[in-house]
Short mmCIF file of C-alpha atoms and ligand atoms in Angstrom, two decimals:
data_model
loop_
_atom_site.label_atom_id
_atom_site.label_comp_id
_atom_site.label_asym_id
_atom_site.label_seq_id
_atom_site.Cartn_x
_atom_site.Cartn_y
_atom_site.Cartn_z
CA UNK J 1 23.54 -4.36 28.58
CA UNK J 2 24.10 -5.43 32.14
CA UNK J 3 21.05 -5.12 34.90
CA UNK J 4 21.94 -4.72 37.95
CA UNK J 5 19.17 -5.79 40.86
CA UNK J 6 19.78 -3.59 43.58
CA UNK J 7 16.86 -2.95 45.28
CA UNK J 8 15.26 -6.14 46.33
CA UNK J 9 16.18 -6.23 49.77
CA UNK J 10 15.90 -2.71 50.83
CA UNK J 11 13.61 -0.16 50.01
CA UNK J 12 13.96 2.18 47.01
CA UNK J 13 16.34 5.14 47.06
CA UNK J 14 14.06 7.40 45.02
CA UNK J 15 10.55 6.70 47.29
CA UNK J 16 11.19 4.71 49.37
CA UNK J 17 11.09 6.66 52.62
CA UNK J 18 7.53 5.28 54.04
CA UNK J 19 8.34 1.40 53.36
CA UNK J 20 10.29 -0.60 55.61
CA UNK J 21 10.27 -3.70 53.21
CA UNK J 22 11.85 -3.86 49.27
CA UNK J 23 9.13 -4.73 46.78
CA UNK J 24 8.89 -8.64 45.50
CA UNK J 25 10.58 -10.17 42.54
CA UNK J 26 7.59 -10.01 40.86
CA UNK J 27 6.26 -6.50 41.82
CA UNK J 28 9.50 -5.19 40.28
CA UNK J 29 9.08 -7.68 37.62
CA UNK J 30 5.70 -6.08 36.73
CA UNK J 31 6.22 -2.44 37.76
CA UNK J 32 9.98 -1.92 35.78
CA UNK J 33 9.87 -0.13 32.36
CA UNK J 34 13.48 0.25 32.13
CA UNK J 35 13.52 -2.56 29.46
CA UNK J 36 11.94 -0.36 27.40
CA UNK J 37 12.09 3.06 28.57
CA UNK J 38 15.93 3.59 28.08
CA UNK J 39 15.13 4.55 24.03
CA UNK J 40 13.96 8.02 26.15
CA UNK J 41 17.04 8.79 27.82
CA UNK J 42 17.99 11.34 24.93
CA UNK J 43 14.46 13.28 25.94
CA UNK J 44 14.92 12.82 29.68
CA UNK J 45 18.09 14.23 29.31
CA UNK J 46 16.69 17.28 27.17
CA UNK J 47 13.93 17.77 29.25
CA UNK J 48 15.92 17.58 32.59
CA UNK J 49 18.15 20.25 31.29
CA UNK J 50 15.86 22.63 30.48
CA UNK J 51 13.78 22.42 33.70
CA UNK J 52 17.42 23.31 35.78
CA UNK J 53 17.77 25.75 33.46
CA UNK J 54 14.67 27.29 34.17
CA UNK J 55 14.86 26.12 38.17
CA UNK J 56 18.09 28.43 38.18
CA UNK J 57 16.43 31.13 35.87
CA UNK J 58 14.03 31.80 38.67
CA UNK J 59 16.15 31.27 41.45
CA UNK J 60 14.71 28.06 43.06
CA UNK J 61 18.54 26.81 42.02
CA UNK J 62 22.01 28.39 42.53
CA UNK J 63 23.40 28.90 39.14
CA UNK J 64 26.12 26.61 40.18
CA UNK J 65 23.81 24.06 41.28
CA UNK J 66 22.16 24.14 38.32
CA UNK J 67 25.58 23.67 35.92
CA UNK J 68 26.99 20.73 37.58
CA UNK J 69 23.40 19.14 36.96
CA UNK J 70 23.21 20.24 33.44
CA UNK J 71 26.62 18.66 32.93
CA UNK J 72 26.30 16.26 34.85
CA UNK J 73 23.31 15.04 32.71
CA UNK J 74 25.43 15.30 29.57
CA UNK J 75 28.07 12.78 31.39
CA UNK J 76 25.14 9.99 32.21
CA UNK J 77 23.82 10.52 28.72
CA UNK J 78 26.90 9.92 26.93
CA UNK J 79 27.64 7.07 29.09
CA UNK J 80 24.21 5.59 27.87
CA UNK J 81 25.16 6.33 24.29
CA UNK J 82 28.46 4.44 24.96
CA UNK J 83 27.16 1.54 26.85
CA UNK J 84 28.47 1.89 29.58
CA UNK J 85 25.36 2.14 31.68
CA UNK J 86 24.09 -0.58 34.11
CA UNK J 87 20.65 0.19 34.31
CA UNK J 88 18.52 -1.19 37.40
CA UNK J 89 15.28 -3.02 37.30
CA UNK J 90 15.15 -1.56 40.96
CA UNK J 91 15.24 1.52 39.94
CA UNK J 92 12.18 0.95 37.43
CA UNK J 93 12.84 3.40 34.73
CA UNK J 94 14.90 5.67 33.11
CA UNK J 95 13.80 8.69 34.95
CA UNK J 96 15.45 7.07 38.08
CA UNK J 97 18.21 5.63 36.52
CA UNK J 98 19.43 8.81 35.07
CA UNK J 99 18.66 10.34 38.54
CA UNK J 100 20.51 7.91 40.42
CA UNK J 101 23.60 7.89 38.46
CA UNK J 102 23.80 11.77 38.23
CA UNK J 103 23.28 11.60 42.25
CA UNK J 104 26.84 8.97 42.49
CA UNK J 105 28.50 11.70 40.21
CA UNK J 106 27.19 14.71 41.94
CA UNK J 107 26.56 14.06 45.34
CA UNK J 108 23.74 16.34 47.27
CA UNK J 109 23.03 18.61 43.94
CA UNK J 110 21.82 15.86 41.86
CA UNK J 111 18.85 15.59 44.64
CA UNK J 112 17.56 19.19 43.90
CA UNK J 113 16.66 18.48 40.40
CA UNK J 114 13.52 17.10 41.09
CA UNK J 115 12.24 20.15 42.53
CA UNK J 116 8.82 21.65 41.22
CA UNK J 117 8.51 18.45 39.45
CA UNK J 118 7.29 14.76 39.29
CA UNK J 119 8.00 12.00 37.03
CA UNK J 120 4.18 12.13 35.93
CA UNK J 121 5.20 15.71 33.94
CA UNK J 122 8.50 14.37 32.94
CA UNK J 123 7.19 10.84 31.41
CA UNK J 124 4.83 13.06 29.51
CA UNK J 125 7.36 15.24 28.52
CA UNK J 126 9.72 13.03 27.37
CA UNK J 127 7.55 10.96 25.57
CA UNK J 128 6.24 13.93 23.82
CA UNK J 129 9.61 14.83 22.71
CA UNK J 130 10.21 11.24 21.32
CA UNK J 131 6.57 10.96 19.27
CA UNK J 132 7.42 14.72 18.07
CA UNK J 133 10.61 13.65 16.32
CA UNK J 134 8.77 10.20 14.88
CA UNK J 135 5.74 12.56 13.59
CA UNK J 136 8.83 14.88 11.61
CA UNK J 137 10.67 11.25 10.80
CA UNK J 138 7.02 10.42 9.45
CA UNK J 139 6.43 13.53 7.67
CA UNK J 140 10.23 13.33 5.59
CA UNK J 141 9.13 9.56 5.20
CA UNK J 142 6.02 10.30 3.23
CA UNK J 143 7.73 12.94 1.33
CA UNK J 144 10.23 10.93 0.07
CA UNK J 145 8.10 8.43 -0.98
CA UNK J 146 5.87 10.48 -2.87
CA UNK J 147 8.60 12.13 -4.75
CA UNK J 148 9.11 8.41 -5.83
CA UNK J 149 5.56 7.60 -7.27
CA UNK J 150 5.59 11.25 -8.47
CA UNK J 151 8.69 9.68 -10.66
CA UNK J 152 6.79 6.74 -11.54
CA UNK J 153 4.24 8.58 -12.75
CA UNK J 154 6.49 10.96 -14.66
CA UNK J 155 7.37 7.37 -16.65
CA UNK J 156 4.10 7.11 -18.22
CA UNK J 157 1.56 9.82 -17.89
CA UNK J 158 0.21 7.96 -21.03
CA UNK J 159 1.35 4.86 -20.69
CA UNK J 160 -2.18 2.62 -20.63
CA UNK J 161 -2.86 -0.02 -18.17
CA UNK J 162 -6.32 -1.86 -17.39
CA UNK J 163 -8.60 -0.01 -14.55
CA UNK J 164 -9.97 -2.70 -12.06
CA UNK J 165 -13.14 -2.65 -9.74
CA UNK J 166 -13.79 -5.38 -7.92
CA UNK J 167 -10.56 -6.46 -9.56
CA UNK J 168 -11.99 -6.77 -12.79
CA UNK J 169 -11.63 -5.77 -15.93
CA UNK J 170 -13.37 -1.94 -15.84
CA UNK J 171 -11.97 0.47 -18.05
CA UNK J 172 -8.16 1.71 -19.40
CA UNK J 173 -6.48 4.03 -17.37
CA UNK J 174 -2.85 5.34 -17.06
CA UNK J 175 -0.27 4.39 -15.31
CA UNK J 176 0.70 8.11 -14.09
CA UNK J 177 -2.92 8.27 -13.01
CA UNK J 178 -2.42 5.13 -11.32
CA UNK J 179 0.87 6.29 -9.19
CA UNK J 180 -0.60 9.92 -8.64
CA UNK J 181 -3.63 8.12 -6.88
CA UNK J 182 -1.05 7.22 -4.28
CA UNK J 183 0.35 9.96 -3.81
CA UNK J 184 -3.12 11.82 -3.54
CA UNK J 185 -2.93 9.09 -0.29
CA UNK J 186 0.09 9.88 0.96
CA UNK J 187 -0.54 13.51 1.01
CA UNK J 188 -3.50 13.21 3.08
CA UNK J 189 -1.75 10.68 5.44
CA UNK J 190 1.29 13.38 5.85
CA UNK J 191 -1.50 16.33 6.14
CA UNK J 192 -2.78 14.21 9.06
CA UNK J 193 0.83 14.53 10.28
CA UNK J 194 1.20 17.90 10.31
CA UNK J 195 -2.29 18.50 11.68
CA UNK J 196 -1.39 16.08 15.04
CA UNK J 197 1.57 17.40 15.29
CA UNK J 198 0.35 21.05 15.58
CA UNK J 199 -1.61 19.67 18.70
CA UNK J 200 0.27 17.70 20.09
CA UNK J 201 3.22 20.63 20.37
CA UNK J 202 2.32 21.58 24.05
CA UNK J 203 4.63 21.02 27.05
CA UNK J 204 3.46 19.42 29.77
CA UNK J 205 6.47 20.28 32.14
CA UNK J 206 5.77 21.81 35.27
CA UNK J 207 2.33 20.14 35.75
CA UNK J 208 4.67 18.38 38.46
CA UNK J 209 2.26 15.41 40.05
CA UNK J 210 -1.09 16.88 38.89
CA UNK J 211 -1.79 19.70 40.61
CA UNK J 212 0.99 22.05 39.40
CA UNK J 213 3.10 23.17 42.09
CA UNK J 214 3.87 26.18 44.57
CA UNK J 215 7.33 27.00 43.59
CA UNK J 216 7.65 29.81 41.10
CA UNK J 217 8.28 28.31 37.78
CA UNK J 218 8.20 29.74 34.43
CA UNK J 219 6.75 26.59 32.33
CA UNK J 220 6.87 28.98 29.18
CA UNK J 221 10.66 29.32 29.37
CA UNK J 222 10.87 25.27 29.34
CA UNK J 223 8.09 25.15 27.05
CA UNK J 224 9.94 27.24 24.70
CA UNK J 225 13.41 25.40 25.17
CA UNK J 226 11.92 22.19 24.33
CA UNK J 227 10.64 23.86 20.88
CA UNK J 228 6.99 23.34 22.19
CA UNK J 229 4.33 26.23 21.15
CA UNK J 230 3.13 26.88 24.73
CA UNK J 231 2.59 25.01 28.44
CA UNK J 232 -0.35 23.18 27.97
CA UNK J 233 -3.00 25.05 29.74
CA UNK J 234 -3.97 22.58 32.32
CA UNK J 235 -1.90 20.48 34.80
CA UNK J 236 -4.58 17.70 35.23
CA UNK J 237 -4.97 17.60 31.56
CA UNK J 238 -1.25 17.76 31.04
CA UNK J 239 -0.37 14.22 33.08
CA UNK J 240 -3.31 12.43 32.19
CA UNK J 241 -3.31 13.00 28.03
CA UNK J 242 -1.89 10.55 25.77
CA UNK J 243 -3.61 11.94 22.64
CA UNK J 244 -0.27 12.76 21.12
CA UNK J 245 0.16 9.03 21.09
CA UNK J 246 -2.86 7.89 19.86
CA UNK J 247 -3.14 10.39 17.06
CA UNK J 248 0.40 9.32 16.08
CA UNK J 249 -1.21 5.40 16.29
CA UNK J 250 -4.50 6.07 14.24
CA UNK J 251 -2.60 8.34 11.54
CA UNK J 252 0.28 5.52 11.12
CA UNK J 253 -2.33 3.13 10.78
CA UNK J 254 -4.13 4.70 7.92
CA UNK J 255 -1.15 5.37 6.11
CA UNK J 256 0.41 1.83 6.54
CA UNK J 257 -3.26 0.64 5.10
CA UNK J 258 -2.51 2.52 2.48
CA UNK J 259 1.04 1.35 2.44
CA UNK J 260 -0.86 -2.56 2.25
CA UNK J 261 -2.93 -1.89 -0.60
CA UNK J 262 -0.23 -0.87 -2.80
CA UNK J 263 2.22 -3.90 -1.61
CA UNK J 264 -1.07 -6.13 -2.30
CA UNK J 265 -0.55 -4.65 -5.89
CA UNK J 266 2.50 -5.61 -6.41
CA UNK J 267 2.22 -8.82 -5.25
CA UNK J 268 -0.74 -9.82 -7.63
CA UNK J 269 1.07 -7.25 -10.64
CA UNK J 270 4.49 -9.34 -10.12
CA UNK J 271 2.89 -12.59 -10.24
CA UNK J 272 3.68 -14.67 -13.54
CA UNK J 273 0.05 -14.35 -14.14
CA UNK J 274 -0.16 -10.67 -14.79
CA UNK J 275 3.74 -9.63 -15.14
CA UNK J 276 2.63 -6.15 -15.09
CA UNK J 277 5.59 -4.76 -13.57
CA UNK J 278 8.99 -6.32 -12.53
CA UNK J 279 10.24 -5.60 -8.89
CA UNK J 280 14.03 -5.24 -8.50
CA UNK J 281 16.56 -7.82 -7.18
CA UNK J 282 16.87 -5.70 -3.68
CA UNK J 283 13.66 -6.02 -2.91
CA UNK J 284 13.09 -9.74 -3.59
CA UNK J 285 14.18 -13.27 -2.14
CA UNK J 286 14.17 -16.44 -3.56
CA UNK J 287 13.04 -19.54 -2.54
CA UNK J 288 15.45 -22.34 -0.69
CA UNK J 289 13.46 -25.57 -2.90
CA UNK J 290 11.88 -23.92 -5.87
CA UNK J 291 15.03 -22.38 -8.13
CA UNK J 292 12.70 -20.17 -10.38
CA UNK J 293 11.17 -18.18 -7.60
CA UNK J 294 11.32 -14.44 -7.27
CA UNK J 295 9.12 -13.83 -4.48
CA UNK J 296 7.44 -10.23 -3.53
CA UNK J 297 8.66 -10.38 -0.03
CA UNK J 298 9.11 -6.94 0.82
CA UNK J 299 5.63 -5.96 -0.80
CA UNK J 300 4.35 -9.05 1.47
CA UNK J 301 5.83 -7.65 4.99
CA UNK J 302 4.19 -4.15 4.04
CA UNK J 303 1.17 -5.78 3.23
CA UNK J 304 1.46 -7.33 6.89
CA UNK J 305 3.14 -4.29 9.29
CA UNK J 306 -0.81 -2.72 9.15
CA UNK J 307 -2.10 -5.31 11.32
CA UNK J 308 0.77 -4.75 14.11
CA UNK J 309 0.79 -0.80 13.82
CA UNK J 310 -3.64 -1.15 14.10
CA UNK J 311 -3.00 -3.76 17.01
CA UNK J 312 -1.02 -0.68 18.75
CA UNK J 313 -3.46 1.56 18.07
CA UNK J 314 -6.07 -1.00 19.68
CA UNK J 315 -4.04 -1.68 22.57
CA UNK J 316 -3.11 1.86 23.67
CA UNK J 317 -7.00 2.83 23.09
CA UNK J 318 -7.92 0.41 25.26
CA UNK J 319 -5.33 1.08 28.26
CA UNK J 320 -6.33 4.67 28.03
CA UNK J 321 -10.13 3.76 27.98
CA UNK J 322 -11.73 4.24 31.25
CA UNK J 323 -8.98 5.87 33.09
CA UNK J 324 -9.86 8.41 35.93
CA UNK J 325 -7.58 11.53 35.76
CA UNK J 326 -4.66 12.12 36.52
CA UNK J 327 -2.13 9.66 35.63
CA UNK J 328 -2.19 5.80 36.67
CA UNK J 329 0.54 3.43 36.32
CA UNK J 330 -1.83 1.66 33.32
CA UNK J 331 -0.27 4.73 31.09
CA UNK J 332 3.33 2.79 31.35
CA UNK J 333 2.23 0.55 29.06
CA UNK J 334 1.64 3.00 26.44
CA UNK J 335 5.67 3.09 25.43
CA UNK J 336 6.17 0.04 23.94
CA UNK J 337 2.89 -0.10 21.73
CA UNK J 338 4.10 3.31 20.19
CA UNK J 339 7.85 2.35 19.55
CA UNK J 340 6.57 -0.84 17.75
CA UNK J 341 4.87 1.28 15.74
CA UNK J 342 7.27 3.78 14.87
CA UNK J 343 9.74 1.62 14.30
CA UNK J 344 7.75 -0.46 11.71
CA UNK J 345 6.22 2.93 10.57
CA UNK J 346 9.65 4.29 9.47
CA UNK J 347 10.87 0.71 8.30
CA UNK J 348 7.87 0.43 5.49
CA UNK J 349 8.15 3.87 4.35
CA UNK J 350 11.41 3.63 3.66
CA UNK J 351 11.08 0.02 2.47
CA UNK J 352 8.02 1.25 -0.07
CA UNK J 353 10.21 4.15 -1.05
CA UNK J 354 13.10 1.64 -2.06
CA UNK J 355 10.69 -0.39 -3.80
CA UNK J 356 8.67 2.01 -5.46
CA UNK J 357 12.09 3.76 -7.09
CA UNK J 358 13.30 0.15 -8.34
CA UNK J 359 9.79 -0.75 -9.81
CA UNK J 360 9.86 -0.93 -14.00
CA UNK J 361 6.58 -1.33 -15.70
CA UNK J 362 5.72 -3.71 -18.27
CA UNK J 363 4.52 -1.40 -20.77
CA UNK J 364 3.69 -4.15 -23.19
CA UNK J 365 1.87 -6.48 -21.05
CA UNK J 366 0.29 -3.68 -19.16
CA UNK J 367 -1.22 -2.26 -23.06
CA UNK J 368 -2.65 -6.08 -23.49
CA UNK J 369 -4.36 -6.30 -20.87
CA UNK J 370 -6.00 -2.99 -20.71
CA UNK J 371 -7.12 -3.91 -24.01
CA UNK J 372 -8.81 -7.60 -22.94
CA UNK J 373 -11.56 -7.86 -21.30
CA UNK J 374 -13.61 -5.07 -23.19
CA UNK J 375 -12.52 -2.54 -21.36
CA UNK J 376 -13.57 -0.20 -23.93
CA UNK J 377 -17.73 -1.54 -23.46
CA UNK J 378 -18.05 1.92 -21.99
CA UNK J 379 -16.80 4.00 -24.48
CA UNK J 380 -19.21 2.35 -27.32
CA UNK J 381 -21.90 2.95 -24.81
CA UNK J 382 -21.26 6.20 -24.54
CA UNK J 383 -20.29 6.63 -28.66
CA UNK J 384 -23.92 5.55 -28.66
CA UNK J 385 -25.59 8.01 -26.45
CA UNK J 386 -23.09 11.15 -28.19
CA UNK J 387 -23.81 9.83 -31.87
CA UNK J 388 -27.09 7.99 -32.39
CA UNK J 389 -28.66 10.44 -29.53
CA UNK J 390 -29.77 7.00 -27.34
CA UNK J 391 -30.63 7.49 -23.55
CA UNK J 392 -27.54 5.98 -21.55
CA UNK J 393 -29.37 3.30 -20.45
CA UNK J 394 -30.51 1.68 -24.10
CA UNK J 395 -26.84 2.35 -25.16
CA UNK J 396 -25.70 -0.13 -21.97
CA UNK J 397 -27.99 -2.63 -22.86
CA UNK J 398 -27.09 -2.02 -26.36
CA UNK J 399 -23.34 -2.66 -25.45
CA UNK J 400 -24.10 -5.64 -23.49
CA UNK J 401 -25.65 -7.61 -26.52
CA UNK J 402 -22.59 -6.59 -28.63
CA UNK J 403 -19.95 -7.66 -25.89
CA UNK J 404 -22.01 -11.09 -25.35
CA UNK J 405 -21.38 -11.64 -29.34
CA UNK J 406 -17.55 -11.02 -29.29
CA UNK J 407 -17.31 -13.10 -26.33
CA UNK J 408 -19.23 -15.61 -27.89
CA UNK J 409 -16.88 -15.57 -30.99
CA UNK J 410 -13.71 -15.39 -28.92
CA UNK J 411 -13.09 -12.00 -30.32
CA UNK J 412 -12.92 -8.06 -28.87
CA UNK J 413 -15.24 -5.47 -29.52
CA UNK J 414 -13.10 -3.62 -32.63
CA UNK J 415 -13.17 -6.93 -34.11
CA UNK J 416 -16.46 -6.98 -34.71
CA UNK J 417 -17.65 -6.06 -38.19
CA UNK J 418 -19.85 -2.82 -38.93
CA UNK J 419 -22.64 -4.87 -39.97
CA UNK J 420 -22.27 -6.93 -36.32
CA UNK J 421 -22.36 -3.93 -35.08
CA UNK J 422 -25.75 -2.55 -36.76
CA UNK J 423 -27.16 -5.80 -35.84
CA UNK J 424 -27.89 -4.80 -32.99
CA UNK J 425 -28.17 -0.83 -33.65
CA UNK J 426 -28.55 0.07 -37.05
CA UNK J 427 -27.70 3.80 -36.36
CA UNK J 428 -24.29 2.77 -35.56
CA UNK J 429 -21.30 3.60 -37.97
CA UNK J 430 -17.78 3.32 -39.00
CA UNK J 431 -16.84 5.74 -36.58
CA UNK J 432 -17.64 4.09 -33.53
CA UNK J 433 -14.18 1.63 -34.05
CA UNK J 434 -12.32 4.90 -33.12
CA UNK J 435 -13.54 5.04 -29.99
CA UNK J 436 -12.75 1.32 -28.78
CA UNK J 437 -8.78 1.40 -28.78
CA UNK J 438 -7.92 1.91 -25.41
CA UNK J 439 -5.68 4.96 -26.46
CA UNK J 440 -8.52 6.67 -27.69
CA UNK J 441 -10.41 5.48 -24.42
CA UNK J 442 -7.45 7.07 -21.93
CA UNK J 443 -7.61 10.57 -24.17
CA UNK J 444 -11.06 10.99 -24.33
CA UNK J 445 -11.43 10.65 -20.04
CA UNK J 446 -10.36 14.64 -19.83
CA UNK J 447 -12.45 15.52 -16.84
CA UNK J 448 -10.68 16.90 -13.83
CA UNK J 449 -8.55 13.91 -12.04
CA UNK J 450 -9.52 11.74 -15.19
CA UNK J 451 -7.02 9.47 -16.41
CA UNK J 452 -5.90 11.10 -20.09
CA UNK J 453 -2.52 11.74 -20.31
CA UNK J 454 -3.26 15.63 -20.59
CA UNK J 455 -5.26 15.61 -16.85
CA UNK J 456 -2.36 13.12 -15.64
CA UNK J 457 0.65 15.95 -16.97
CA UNK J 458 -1.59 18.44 -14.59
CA UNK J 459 -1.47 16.48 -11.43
CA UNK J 460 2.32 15.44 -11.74
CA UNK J 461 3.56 19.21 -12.03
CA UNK J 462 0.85 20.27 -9.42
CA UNK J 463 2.68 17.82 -7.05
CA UNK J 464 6.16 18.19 -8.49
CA UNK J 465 6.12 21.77 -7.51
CA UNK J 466 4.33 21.36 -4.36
CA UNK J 467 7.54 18.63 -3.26
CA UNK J 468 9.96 20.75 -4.93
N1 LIG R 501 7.77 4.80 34.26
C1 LIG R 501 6.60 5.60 34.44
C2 LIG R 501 5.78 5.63 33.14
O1 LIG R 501 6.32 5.29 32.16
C3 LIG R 501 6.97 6.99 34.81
C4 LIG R 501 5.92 7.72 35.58
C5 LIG R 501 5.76 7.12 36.91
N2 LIG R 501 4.90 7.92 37.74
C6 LIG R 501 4.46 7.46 38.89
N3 LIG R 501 3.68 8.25 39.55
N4 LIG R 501 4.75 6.26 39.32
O2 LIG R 501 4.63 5.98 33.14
#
């Protein structure tokens, strides 16, 4: 894209009325957004249309007036979309350069568009526009991908796999329950969606500078063009909030935590160590020196957007931290923090979703090693307590003293022989061994959420009809 530098040498076209001098290399360095800003030439557009709509609606504009803009607007746009734009640095950001270039098509009627308004209403409104569409991007995002671990999950509802705390050994659980955990996640991370976005849908057009203005607008007709709920109720307020922001900030950042601890997963389940699951070809690369390697990549870079989208979060917290009302020029630097974000927001959802739809779980591997590590200690503890009537706690210790003899032997807890067993409890009987398979430990966990195939049925066709 070519940048033109027009305005060193004389003052600026759009304010530059008071200032005999053109601002510094540097001060235009430092005070430009167009860089950046151009990805909101769509919005400007959008909102620029509906406030001369509105602007002719009330009779501040001639109708006619108020066309040629409109179409005018149209023409730049598409000429963006083409590019075949030069933007100017001198002309600091979009608003301007939009402004300026539908002044060289227009003549005198492009100047009248910036009645009853100021680019402190229109930043806000534009950028409102753009986070609204990356909250709705956000909210299909999430719904696609938990239509995929709802799929997952549909794969084995009984299929058992080892439970970890601390990432040991606990007790069996199922994969389904394992995937619908996730999507229990995901649901709250798109509720938060939907809750921000119901806030955030106020339009902040026609706060003009701060102060509102004179003329006789009608802010709900350009509130209601935009597809915003309502003005927002007060112009101070309107300028000065970048809540809409943040709350898109803090929610991506929970959900691309939550998008990290399922890549961490992966990475330790497709390791050669635990081969739990096997992640496809797309969504792998291989190593330049090391011919054997399949390496988790994807699942790695998902593990790693979190800290970028929380370093956002972070950084626009901190420019809006301590700012007097109404707007300051600090608030330019919110744009670039929040497209980061968005754009590796979208690119991990989408990435997970791809992922997630490939993955194929080692049913085998997953059995034996829900079945090591006497992962079924609990159920013989709590055999005891049901059976031979001992308080909870004797029946742990009781357990402990029979898993410190299989270890000892090299063996698991259904190897053990009954009279092992009443070695340590002599109340014990033949029918404890039916407890310690781990199928019999998944089935008997039927409390609600548990992990038995029958609870794990219930929450995949709650969810399957909910995302139907
Ligand atoms: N480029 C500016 C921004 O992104 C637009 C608003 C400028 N307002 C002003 N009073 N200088 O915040």
């Amino acid at each position: 894209m070519s940048d033109q530098n027009t305005g060193t040498k004389s003052s600026n076209a759009m304010w530059g009325g008071r200032f005999a001098d053109g601002p510094d290399a540097l001060m235009e360095a430092i005070n430009a957004s167009i860089g950046y800003d151009r990805r909101l030439a769509p919005q400007d557009v959008e909102g620029s249309r509906a406030h001369a709509a509105m602007l002719a609606a009330t009779g501040i504009l001639t109708d006619s007036d108020a066309e040629l803009i409109r179409e005018g607007l149209l023409t730049v746009l598409s000429e963006i979309e083409a590019g075949n734009f030069a933007f100017s640095t001198a002309l600091e950001d979009i608003h301007m350069n939009i402004e300026a270039r539908l002044k060289e098509l227009l003549g005198e009627p492009a100047g009248r568009l910036h009645t009853a308004r100021s680019r402190n209403d229109q930043v806000a409104t534009d950028f409102k526009l753009w986070t609204r569409d990356q909250f709705d991007a956000m909210d299909a995002g999430l719904t696609a991908l938990m239509k995929v671990f709802v799929a997952q999950a549909e794969a084995g509802p009984d299929m058992v796999m080892p439970g970890f705390t601390h990432l040991q050994t606990a007790q069996p659980v199922t994969w389904g329950h394992h995937m619908m955990a996730y999507v229990e996640m995901f649901a709250r991370d798109r509720s938060r969606v939907r809750d921000a976005r119901a806030r955030m849908n106020e339009s902040p057009l026609g706060a003009a500078a701060l102060a509102g203005t004179g003329f006789a607008i009608d802010r709900h007709m350009t509130a209601e063009t935009l597809g915003f709920d309502r003005p927002s109720a007060n112009s101070l307020d309107a300028v000065s909030d970048r809540d809409f922001a943040l709350e898109f900030l803090t929610t991506s950042s929970i959900c691309a935590m939550h998008l990290s601890r399922f890549a961490e997963e992966l990475v330790i389940w497709a390791s050669a160590q635990f081969r739990f699951v096997t992640l496809s070809d797309r969504f792998s690369t291989g190593s330049s020196i090391m011919p054997q390697k399949k390496n988790p990549d994807a699942a790695e870079l998902l593990r790693a957007k979190v800290g970028r989208i929380v370093g956002a979060t972070v950084a626009l917290l901190t420019v809006m931290k301590g700012l007097p009302l109404a707007y300051s020029k600090d608030m330019q630097e919110d744009k670039e923090q929040v497209f980061d974000a968005a754009d590796s927001m979208m690119l991990s959802l989408a990435a997970m979703t791809g992922m997630v739809a490939d993955l194929r779980p080692n049913a085998e591997v997953l059995r034996a090693a829900a079945a090591s590590g006497f992962s079924t200690a609990t159920d013989l503890a709590d055999w005891l307590v049901r059976e031979a009537n001992l308080p909870f706690r004797d029946a742990h210790h009781a357990t402990g003293a029979l898993v410190k003899m299989a270890e000892d032997r090299g063996c698991d807890l259904a190897d053990l022989t009954l009279e092992d067993m009443q070695s340590v409890n002599p109340s014990i009987t033949s029918g404890v061994f039916d407890v310690l398979t781990v199928e019999a430990s998944v089935a008997s966990r039927i409390s609600y959420g548990g992990t038995s195939p029958e609870r794990v049925r219930e929450q995949i066709a709650r969810w399957k009809e909910a995302l139907a």
